[in-house]
mmCIF file of C-alpha atoms in Angstrom:
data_model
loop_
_atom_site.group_PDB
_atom_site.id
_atom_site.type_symbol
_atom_site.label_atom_id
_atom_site.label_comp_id
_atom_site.label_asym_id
_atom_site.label_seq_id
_atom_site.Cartn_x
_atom_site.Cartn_y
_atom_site.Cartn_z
ATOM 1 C CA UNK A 149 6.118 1.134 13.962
ATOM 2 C CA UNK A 150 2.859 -0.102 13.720
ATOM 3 C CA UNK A 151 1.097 -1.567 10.433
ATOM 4 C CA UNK A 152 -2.762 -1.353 10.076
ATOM 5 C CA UNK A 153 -4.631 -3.750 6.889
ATOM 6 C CA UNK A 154 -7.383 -1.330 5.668
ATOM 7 C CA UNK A 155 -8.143 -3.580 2.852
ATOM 8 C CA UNK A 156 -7.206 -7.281 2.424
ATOM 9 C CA UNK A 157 -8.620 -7.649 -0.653
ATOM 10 C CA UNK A 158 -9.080 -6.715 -4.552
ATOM 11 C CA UNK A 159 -11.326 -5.110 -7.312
ATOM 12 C CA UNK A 160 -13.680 -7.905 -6.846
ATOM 13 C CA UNK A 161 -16.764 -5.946 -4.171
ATOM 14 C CA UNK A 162 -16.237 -8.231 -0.918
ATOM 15 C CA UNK A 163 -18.426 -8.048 2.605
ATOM 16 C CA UNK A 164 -15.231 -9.034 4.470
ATOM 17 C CA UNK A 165 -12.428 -7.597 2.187
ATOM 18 C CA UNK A 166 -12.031 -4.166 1.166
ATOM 19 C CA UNK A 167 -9.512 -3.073 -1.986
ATOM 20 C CA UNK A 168 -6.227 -2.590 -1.220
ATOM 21 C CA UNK A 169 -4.693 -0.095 1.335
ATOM 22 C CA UNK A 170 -2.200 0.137 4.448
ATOM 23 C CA UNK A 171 -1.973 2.120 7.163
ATOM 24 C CA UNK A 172 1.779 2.312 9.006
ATOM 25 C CA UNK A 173 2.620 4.639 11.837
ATOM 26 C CA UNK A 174 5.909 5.088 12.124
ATOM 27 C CA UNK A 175 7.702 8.274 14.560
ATOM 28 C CA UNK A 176 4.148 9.903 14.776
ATOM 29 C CA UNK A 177 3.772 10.255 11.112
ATOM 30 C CA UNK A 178 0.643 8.422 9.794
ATOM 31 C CA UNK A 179 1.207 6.826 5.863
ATOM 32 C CA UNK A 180 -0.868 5.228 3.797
ATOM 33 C CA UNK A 181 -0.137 2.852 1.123
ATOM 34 C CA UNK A 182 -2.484 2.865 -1.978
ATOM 35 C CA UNK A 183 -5.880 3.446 -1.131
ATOM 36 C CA UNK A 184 -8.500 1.614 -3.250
ATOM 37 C CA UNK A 185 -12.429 2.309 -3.149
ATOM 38 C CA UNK A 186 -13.620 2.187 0.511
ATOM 39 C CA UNK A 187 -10.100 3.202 1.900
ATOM 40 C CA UNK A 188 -11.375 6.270 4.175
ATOM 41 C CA UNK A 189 -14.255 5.100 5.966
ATOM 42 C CA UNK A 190 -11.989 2.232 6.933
ATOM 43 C CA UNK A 191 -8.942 4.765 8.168
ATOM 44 C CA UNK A 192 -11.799 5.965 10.357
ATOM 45 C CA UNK A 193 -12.567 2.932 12.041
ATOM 46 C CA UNK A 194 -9.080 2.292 12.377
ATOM 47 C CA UNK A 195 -8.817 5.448 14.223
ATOM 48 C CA UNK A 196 -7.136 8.164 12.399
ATOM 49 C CA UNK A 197 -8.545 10.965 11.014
ATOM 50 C CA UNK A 198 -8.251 11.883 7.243
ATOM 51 C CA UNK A 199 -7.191 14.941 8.396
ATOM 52 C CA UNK A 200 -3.984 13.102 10.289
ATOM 53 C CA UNK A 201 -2.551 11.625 7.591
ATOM 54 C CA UNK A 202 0.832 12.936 6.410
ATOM 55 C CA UNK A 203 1.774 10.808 2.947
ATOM 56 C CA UNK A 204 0.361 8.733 0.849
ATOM 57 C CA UNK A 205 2.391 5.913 -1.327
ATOM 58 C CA UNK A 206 0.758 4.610 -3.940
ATOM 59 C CA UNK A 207 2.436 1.657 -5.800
ATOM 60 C CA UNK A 208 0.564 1.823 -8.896
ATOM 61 C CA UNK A 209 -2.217 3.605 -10.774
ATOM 62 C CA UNK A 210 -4.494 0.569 -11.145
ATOM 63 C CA UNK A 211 -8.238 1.414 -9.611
ATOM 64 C CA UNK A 212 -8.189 -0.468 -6.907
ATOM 65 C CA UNK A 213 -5.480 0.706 -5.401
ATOM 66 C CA UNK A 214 -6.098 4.502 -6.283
ATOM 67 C CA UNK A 215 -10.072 4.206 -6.646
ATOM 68 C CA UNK A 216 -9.997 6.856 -3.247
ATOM 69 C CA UNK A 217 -7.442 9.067 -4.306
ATOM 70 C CA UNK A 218 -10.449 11.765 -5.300
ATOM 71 C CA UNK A 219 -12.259 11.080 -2.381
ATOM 72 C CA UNK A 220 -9.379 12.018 -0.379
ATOM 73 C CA UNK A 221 -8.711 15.611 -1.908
ATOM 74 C CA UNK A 222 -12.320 16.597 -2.596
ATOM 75 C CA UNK A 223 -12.849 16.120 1.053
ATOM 76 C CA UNK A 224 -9.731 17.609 2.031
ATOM 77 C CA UNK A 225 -11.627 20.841 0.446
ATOM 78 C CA UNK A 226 -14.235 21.063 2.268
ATOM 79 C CA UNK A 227 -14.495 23.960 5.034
ATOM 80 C CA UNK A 228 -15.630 21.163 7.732
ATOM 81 C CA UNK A 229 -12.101 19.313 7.811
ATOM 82 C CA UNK A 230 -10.145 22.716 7.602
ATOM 83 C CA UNK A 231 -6.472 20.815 7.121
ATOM 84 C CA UNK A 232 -3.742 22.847 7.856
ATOM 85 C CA UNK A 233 -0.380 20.733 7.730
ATOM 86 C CA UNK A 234 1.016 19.306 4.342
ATOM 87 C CA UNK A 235 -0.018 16.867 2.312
ATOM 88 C CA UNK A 236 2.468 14.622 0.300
ATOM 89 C CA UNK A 237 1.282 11.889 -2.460
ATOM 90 C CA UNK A 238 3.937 10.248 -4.395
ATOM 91 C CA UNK A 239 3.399 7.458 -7.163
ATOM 92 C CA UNK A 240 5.584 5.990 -9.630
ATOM 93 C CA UNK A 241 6.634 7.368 -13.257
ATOM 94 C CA UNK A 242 3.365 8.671 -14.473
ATOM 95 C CA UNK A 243 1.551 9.741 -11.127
ATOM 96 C CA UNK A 244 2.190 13.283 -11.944
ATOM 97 C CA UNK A 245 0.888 12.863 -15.478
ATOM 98 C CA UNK A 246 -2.126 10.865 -13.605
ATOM 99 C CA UNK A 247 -3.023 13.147 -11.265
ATOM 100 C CA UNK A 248 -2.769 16.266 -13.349
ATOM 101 C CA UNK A 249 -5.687 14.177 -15.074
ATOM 102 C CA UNK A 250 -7.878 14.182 -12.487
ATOM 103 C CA UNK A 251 -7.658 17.935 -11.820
ATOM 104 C CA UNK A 252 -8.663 18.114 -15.420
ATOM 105 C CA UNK A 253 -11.678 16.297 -14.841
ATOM 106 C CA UNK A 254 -12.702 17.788 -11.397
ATOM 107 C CA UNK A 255 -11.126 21.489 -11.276
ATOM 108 C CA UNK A 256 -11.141 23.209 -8.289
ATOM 109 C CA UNK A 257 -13.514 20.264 -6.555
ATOM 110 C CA UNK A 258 -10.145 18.762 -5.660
ATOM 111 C CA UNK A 259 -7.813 21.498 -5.074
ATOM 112 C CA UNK A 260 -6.847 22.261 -1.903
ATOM 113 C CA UNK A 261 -7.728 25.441 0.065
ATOM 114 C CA UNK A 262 -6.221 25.194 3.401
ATOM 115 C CA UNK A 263 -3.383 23.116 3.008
ATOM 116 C CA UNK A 264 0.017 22.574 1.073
ATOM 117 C CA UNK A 265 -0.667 19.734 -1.468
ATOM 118 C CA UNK A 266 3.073 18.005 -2.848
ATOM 119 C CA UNK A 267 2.854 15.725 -5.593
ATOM 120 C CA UNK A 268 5.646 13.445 -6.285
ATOM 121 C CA UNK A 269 6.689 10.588 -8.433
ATOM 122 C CA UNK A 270 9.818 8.451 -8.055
ATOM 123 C CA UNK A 271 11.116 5.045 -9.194
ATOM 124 C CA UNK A 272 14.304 5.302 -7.118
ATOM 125 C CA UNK A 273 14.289 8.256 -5.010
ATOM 126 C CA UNK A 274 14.158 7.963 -1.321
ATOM 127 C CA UNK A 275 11.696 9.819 1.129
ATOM 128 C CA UNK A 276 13.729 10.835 4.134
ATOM 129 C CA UNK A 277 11.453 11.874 6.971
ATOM 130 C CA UNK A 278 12.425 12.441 10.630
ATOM 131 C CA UNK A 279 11.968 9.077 12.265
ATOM 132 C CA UNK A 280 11.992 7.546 9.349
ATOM 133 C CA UNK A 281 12.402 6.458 5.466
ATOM 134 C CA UNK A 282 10.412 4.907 2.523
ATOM 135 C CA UNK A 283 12.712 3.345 -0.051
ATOM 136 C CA UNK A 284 10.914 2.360 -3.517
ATOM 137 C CA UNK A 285 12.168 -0.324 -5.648
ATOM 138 C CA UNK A 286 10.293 -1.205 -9.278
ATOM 139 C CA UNK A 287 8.732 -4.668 -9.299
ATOM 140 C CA UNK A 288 7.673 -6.586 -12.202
ATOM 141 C CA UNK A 289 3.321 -6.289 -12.580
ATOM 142 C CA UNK A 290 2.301 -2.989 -14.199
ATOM 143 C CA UNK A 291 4.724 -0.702 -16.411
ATOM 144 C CA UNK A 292 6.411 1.290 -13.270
ATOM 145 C CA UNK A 293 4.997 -0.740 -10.536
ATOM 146 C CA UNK A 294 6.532 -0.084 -6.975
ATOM 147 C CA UNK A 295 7.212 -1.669 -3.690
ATOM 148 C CA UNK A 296 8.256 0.462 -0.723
ATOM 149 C CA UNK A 297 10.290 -0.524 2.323
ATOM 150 C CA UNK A 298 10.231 1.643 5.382
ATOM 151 C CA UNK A 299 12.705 2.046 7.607
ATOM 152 C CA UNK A 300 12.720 3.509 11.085
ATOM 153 C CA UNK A 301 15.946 4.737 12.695
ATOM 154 C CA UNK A 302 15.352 2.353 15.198
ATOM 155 C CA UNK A 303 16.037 -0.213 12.924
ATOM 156 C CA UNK A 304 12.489 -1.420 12.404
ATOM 157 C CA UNK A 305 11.540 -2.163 8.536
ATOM 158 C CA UNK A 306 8.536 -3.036 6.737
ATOM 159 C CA UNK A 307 7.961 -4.060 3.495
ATOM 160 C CA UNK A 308 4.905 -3.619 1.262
ATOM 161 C CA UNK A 309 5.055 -5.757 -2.417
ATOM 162 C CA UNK A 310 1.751 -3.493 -3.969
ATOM 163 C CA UNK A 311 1.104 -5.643 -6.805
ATOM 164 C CA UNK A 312 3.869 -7.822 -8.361
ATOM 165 C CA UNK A 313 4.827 -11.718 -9.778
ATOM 166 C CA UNK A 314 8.225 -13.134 -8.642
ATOM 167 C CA UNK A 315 10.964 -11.270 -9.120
ATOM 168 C CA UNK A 316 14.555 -10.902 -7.842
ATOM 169 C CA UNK A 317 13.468 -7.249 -7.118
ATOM 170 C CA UNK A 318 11.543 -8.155 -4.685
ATOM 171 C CA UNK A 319 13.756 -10.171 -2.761
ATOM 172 C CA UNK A 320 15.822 -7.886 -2.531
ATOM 173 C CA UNK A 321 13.736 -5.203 -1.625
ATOM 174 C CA UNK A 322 12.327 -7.320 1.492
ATOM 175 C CA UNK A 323 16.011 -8.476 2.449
ATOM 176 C CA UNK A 324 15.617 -8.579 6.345
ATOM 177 C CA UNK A 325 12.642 -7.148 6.619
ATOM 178 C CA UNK A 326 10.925 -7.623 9.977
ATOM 179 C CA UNK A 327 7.692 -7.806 8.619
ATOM 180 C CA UNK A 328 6.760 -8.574 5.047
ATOM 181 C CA UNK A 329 3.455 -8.084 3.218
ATOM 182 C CA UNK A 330 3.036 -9.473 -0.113
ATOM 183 C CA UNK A 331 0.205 -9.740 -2.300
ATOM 184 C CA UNK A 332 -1.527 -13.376 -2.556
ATOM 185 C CA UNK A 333 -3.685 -13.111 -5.262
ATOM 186 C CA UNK A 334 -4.527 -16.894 -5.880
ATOM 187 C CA UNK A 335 -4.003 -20.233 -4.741
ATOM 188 C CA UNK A 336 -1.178 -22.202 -6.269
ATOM 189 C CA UNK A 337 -3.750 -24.694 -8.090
ATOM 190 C CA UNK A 338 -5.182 -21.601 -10.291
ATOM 191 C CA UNK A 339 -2.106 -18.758 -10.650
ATOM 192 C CA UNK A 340 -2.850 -15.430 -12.241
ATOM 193 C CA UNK A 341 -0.627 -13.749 -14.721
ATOM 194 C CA UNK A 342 1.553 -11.197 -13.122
ATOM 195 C CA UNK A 343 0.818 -11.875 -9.738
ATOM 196 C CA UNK A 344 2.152 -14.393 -7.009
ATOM 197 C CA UNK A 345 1.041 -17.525 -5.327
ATOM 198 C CA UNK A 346 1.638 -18.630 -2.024
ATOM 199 C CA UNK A 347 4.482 -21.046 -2.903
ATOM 200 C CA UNK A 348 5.943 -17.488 -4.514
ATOM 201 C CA UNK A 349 4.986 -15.821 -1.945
ATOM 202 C CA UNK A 350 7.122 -17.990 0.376
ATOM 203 C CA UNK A 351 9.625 -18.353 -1.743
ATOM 204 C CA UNK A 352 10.760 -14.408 -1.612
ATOM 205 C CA UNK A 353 9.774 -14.351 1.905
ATOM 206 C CA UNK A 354 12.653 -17.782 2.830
ATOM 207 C CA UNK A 355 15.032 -15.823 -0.127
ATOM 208 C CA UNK A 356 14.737 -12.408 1.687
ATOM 209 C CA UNK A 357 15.290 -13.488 4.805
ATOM 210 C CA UNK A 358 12.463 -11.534 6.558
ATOM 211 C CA UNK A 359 11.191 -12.364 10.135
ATOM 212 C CA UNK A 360 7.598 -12.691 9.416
ATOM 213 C CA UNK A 361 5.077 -12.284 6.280
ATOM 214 C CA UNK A 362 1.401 -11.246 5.432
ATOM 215 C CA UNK A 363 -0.727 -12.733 2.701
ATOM 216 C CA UNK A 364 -2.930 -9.918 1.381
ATOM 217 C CA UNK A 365 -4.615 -8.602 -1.924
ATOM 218 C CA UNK A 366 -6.820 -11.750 -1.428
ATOM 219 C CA UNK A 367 -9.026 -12.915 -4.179
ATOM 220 C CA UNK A 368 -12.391 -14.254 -3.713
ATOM 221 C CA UNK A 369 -11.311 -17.885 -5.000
ATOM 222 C CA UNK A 370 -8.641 -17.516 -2.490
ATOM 223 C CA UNK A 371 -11.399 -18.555 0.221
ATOM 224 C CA UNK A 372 -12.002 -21.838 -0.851
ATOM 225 C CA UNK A 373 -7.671 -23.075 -0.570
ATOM 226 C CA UNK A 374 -5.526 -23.530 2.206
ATOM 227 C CA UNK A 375 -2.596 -20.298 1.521
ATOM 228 C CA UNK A 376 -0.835 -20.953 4.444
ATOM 229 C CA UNK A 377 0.305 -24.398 4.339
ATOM 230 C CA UNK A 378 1.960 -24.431 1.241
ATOM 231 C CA UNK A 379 3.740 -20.723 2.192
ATOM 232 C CA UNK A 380 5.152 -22.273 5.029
ATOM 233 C CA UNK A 381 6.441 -25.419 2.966
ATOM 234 C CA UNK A 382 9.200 -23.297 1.599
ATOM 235 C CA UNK A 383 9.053 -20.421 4.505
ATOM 236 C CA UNK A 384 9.568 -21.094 8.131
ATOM 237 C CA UNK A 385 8.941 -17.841 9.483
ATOM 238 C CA UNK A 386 5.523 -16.778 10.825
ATOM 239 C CA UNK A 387 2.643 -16.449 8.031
ATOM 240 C CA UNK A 388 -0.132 -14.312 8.661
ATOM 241 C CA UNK A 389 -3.734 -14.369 6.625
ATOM 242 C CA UNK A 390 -4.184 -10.545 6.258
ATOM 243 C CA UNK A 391 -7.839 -8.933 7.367
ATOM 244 C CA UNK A 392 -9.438 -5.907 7.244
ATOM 245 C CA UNK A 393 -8.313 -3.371 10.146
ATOM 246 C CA UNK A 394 -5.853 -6.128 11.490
ATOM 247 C CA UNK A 395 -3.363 -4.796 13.578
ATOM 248 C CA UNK A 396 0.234 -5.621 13.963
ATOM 249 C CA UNK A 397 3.385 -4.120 15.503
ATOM 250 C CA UNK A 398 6.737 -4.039 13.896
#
């Protein structure tokens, strides 16, 4: 399993940090996790083609983190790409409501014409792939908000927080993981409501018991603190400082 940071960052327009999105590879199977504004140029330079990807997880409907969701299927239309294999987007309560939105607004601009499109939305159900599985778990940011773990059957896991403030849900979710990536919106001397500092951040990370953790969804203000120091105060596990098209292995 292999995780790839397409976007470190947040709504705030960046030079070095692009809104949020993951890339994992896991049993050849290419996912993405939300997918703000910017999203598929970036999946390019990481190497994949749009055309490879097989899901996309999106943990909630915010803009930044679904500002490429349109992008995705109008391009997905167009004659040049020609994709063939199925597509699968799931979101949490209300994606289905959400996207049937958009296809309000754009028609047949974003309905697909050579390819299976499968929308889903889930709180608790799991996604059981072969290789692999993506277990959601509602955190405590946005009405419905989700984190998703993947596991791989050989025993690899990843966890991704999407947007959330401290909450026993998220331990739990990241219990063991071997790599954990949590938002880090701000630095401990100016907090933001519903979102987590990096004394939170280590804080779930020591309480889950995970091997390592990422510090992503990086405001601009977060340039100007120290994030790792005081994470590692109350974590002793490795601490990573997320960037864009960073790559790490499982």
């Amino acid at each position: 399993m292999q995780l790839t940071i397409l976007g470190s960052g947040t709504a705030i327009p960046s030079l070095t940090r692009g809104s949020p999105g993951l890339l994992v590879e896991v049993a050849d199977s290419s996912l993405l996790f939300d997918g703000g504004s910017g999203t598929l140029p970036r999946l390019l330079k990481a190497g994949i083609s749009i055309t490879e990807l097989d899901r996309v997880f999106y943990t909630h409907l915010h803009p930044d983190h679904t500002g490429d969701l349109v992008p995705l299927l109008f391009v997905l239309r167009n004659p040049v790409w020609r994709r063939t294999k199925p597509l699968y987007l799931t979101g949490p309560k209300g994606f289905i409501a959400f996207y049937e939105g958009l296809t309000h607004l754009y028609g047949d601009w974003i309905a697909p014409k050579t390819y299976e499109l499968v929308v889903n939305e889930t709180l608790k159900e799991v996604t059981e792939a072969e290789g692999f599985r993506v277990i959601p778990r509602e955190v405590v940011h946005l009405q419905h908000s989700l984190c998703y773990r993947v596991e791989s059957t050989d025993g690899k896991s990843l966890v991704f927080s999407g947007d959330t403030t401290y909450c026993d849900a998220m331990i739990e979710a990241a219990k063991g993981a071997d790599l954990l990536v949590l938002e880090c919106s701000a630095p401990d001397e100016q907090p933001m409501k519903v979102h987590l500092t990096p004394t939170e951040a280590g804080q779930i990370a020591a309480l889950s018991g995970c091997r390592r953790l990422v510090l992503t969804h990086l405001y601009p203000i977060c340039e100007a603190y120290d994030l790792v120091t005081p994470c590692k105060k109350v974590f002793d596990g490795e601490v990573i400082l997320a960037e864009d098209l960073m790559r790490l292995p499982v």
